[in-house]
Coordinates of C-alpha atoms in Angstrom, one line a residue:
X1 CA 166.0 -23.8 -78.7
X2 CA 166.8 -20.6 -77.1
X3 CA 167.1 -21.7 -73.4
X4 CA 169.0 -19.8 -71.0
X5 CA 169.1 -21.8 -68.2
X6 CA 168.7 -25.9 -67.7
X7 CA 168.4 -28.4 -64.7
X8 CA 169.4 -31.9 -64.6
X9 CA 168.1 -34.4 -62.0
X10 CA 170.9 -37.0 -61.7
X11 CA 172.1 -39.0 -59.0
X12 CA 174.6 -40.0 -56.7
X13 CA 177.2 -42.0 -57.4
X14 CA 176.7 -41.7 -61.3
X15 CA 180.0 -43.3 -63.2
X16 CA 180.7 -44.1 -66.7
X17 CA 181.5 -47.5 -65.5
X18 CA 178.9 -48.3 -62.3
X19 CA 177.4 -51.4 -63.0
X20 CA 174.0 -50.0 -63.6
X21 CA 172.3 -48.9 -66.3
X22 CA 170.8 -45.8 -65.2
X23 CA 174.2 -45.1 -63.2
X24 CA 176.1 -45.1 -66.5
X25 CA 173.3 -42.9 -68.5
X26 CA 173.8 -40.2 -65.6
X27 CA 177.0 -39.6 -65.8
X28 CA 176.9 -39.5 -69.5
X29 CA 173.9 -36.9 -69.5
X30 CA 176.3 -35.4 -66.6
X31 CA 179.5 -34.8 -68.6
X32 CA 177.0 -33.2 -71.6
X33 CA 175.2 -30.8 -69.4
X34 CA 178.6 -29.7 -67.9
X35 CA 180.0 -29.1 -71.8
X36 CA 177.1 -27.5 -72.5
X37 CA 177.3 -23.3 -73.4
X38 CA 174.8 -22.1 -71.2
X39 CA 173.8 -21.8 -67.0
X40 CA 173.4 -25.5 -66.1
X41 CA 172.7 -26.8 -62.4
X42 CA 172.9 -30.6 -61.5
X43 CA 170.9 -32.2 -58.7
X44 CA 172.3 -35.6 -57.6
X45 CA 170.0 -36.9 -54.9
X46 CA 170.5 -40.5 -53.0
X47 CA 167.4 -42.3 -53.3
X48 CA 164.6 -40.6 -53.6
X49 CA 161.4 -41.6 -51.7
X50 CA 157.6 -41.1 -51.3
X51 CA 155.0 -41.7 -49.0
X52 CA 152.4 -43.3 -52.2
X53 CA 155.3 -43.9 -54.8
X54 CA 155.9 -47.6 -56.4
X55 CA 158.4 -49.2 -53.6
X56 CA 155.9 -47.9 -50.5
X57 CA 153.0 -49.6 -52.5
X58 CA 155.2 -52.9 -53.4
X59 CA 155.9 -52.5 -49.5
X60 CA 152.3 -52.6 -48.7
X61 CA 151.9 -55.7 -50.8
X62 CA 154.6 -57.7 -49.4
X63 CA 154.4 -56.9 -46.0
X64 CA 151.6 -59.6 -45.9
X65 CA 153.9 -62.5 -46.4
X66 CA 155.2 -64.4 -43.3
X67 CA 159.0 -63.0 -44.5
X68 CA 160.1 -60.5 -46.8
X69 CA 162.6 -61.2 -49.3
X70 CA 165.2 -57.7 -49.4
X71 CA 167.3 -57.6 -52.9
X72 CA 171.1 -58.1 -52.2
X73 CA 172.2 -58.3 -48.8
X74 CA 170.6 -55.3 -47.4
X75 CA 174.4 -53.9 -46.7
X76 CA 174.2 -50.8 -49.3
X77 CA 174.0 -47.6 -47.9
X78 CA 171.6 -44.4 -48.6
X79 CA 170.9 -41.2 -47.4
X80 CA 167.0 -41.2 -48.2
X81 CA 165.4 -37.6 -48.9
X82 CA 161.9 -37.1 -49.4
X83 CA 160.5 -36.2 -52.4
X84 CA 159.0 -32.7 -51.1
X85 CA 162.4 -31.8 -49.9
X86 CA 164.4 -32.7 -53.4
X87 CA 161.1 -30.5 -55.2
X88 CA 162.1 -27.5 -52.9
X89 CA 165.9 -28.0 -53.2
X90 CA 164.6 -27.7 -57.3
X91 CA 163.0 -24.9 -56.7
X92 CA 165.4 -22.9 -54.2
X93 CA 168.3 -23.8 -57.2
X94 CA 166.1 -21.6 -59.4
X95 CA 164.8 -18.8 -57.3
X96 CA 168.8 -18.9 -56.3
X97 CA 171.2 -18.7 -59.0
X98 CA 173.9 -18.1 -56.5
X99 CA 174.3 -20.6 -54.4
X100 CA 177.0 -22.8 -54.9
X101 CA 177.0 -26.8 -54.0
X102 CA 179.3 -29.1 -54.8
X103 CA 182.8 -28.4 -56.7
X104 CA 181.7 -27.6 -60.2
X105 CA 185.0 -28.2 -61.9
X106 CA 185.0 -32.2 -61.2
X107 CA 181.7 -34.5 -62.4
X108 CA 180.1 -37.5 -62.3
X109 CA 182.6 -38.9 -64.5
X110 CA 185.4 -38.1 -62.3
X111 CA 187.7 -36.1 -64.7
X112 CA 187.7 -32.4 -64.4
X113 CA 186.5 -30.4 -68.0
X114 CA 188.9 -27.9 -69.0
X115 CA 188.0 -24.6 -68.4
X116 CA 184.9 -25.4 -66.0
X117 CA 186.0 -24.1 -62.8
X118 CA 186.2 -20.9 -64.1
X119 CA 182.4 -21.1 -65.8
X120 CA 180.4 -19.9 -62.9
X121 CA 177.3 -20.4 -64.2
X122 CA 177.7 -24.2 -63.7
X123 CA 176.6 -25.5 -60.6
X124 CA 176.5 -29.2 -59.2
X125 CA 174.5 -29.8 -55.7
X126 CA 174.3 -33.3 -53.7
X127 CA 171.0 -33.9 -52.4
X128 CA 171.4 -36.8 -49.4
X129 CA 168.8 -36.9 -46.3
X130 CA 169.9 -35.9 -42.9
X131 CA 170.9 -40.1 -42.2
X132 CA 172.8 -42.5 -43.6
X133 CA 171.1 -46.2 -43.8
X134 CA 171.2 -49.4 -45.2
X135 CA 168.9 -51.1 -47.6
X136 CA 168.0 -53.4 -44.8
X137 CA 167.1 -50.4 -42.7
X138 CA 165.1 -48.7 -44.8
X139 CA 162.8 -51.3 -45.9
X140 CA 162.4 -52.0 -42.1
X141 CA 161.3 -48.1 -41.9
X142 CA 159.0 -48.9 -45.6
X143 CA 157.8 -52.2 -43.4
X144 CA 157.0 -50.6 -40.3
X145 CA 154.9 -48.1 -42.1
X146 CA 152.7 -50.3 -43.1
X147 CA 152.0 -51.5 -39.6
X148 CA 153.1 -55.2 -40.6
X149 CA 157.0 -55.2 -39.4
X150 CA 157.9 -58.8 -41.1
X151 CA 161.4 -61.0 -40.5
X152 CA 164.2 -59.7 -44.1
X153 CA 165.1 -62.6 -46.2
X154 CA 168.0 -61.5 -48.4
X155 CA 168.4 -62.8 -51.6
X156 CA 171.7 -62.9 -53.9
X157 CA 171.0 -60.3 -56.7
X158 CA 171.7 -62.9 -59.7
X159 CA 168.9 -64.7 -58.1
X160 CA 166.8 -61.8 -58.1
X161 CA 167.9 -61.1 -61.9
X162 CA 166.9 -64.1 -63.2
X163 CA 163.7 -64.2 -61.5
X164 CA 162.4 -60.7 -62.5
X165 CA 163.5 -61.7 -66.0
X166 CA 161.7 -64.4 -66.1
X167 CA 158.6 -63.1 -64.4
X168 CA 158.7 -60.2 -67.2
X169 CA 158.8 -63.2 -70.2
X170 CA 155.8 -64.6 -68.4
X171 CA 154.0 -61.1 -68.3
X172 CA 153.7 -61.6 -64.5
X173 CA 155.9 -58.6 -63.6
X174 CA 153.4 -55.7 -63.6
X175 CA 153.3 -55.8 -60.0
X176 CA 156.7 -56.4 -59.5
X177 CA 159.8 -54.2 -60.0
X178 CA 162.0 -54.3 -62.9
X179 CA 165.1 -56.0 -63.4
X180 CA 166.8 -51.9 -63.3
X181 CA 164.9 -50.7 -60.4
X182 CA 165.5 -53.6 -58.0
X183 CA 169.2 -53.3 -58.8
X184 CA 169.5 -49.9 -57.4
X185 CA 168.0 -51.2 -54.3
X186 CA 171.2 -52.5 -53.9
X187 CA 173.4 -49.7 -54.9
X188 CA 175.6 -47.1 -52.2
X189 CA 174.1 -43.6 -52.8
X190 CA 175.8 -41.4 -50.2
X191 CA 177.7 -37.9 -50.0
X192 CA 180.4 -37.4 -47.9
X193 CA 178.6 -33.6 -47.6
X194 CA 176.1 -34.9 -46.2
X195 CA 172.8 -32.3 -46.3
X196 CA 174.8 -29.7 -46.7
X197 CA 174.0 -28.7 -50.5
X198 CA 170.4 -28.8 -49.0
X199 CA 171.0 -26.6 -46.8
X200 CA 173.0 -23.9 -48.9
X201 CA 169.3 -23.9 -50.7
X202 CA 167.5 -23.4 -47.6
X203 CA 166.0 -26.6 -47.5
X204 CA 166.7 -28.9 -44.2
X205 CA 165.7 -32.8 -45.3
X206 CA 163.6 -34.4 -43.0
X207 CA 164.8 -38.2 -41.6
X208 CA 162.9 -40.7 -43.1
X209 CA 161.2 -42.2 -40.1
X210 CA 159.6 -38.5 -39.6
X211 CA 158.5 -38.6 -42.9
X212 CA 156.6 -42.1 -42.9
X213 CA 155.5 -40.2 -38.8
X214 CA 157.4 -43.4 -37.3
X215 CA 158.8 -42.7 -33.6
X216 CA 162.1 -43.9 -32.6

């Protein structure tokens, strides 16, 4: 098509063999967009969060019952970043073609492409918040927000599986999450670099409880 340059949102933690879906299409999009002859530049965020999006307004809902049931056993571990900041970190990769993130000649996948440590115009950048918290802990944050802190209920995720399954056969789900998206609700998304890809864009992530204007 004539393109000189492409960006790929991915994420972190992307493997050919996660047990995810959308884990497993990532890295496979991953490994293409590293083959590919031209400038490429990969964003893997953790999970990626809004103020309005589709979990803070399933929060709102669910915040009325007397205790809210968490998908898995809250114990996975994210490094939330807002939304604004992963736009600018987008933005700064483009204005930037210099900086450099992660290393380049290893991806997703885990096995190193021959010849891409030397292509310098492929770039790989790790997008993680400024904290590192559970699942449990940041639907407490998503809770608190709403002004109706409620009691966590976990429940095992073949439990939730089958329910959201069924729910979608019944065409009761359209409030609900799918089977996809409450799975990664229970998925580790962290980098061991921490912000630090962020900030080599000149974007600082700000914590999740600043952004939902939650004091300690």
């Amino acid at each position: 098509a004539g393109a000189a340059r492409f960006l790929f949102l991915s994420v972190l933690g992307a493997s050919p063999h996660h047990r995810s879906r959308f884990f497993r299409a990532k890295a496979l999009a991953e490994r293409a967009v590293a083959e590919a002859n031209l400038e490429t530049t990969v964003l893997a965020p953790s999970m990626v969060y809004a103020t309005n999006d589709r979990w803070a307004e399933l929060a709102q809902r669910i915040s009325y019952l007397p205790v809210v049931p968490l998908c898995g056993d809250g114990r996975a571990q994210v490094q939330p970043i807002w939304v604004d900041d992963v736009a600018a970190c987008i933005a700064a990769s483009l204005r930037d073609p210099d900086a450099r993130g992660a290393d380049v000649a290893t991806t997703a996948t885990g096995r190193a492409h021959d010849g891409l440590a030397s292509r310098a115009h492929h770039r790989r950048f790790e997008l993680a918040g400024p904290e590192t918290l559970t699942s449990a802990a940041v639907a407490r944050l998503m809770l608190r927000a709403t002004g109706r802190p409620r009691p966590l209920c976990p429940v095992p995720m073949p439990v939730v599986s089958r329910a959201l399954r069924l729910l979608a056969r019944l065409g009761a789900s359209a409030l609900l999450p799918t089977w996809d998206e409450a799975e990664l609700g229970a998925v580790t998304m962290i980098s061991a670099r921490g912000s630090a890809d962020a900030q080599s864009l000149g974007i600082t992530p700000q914590s999740m409880a600043a952004v939902l204007g939650l004091t300690a």
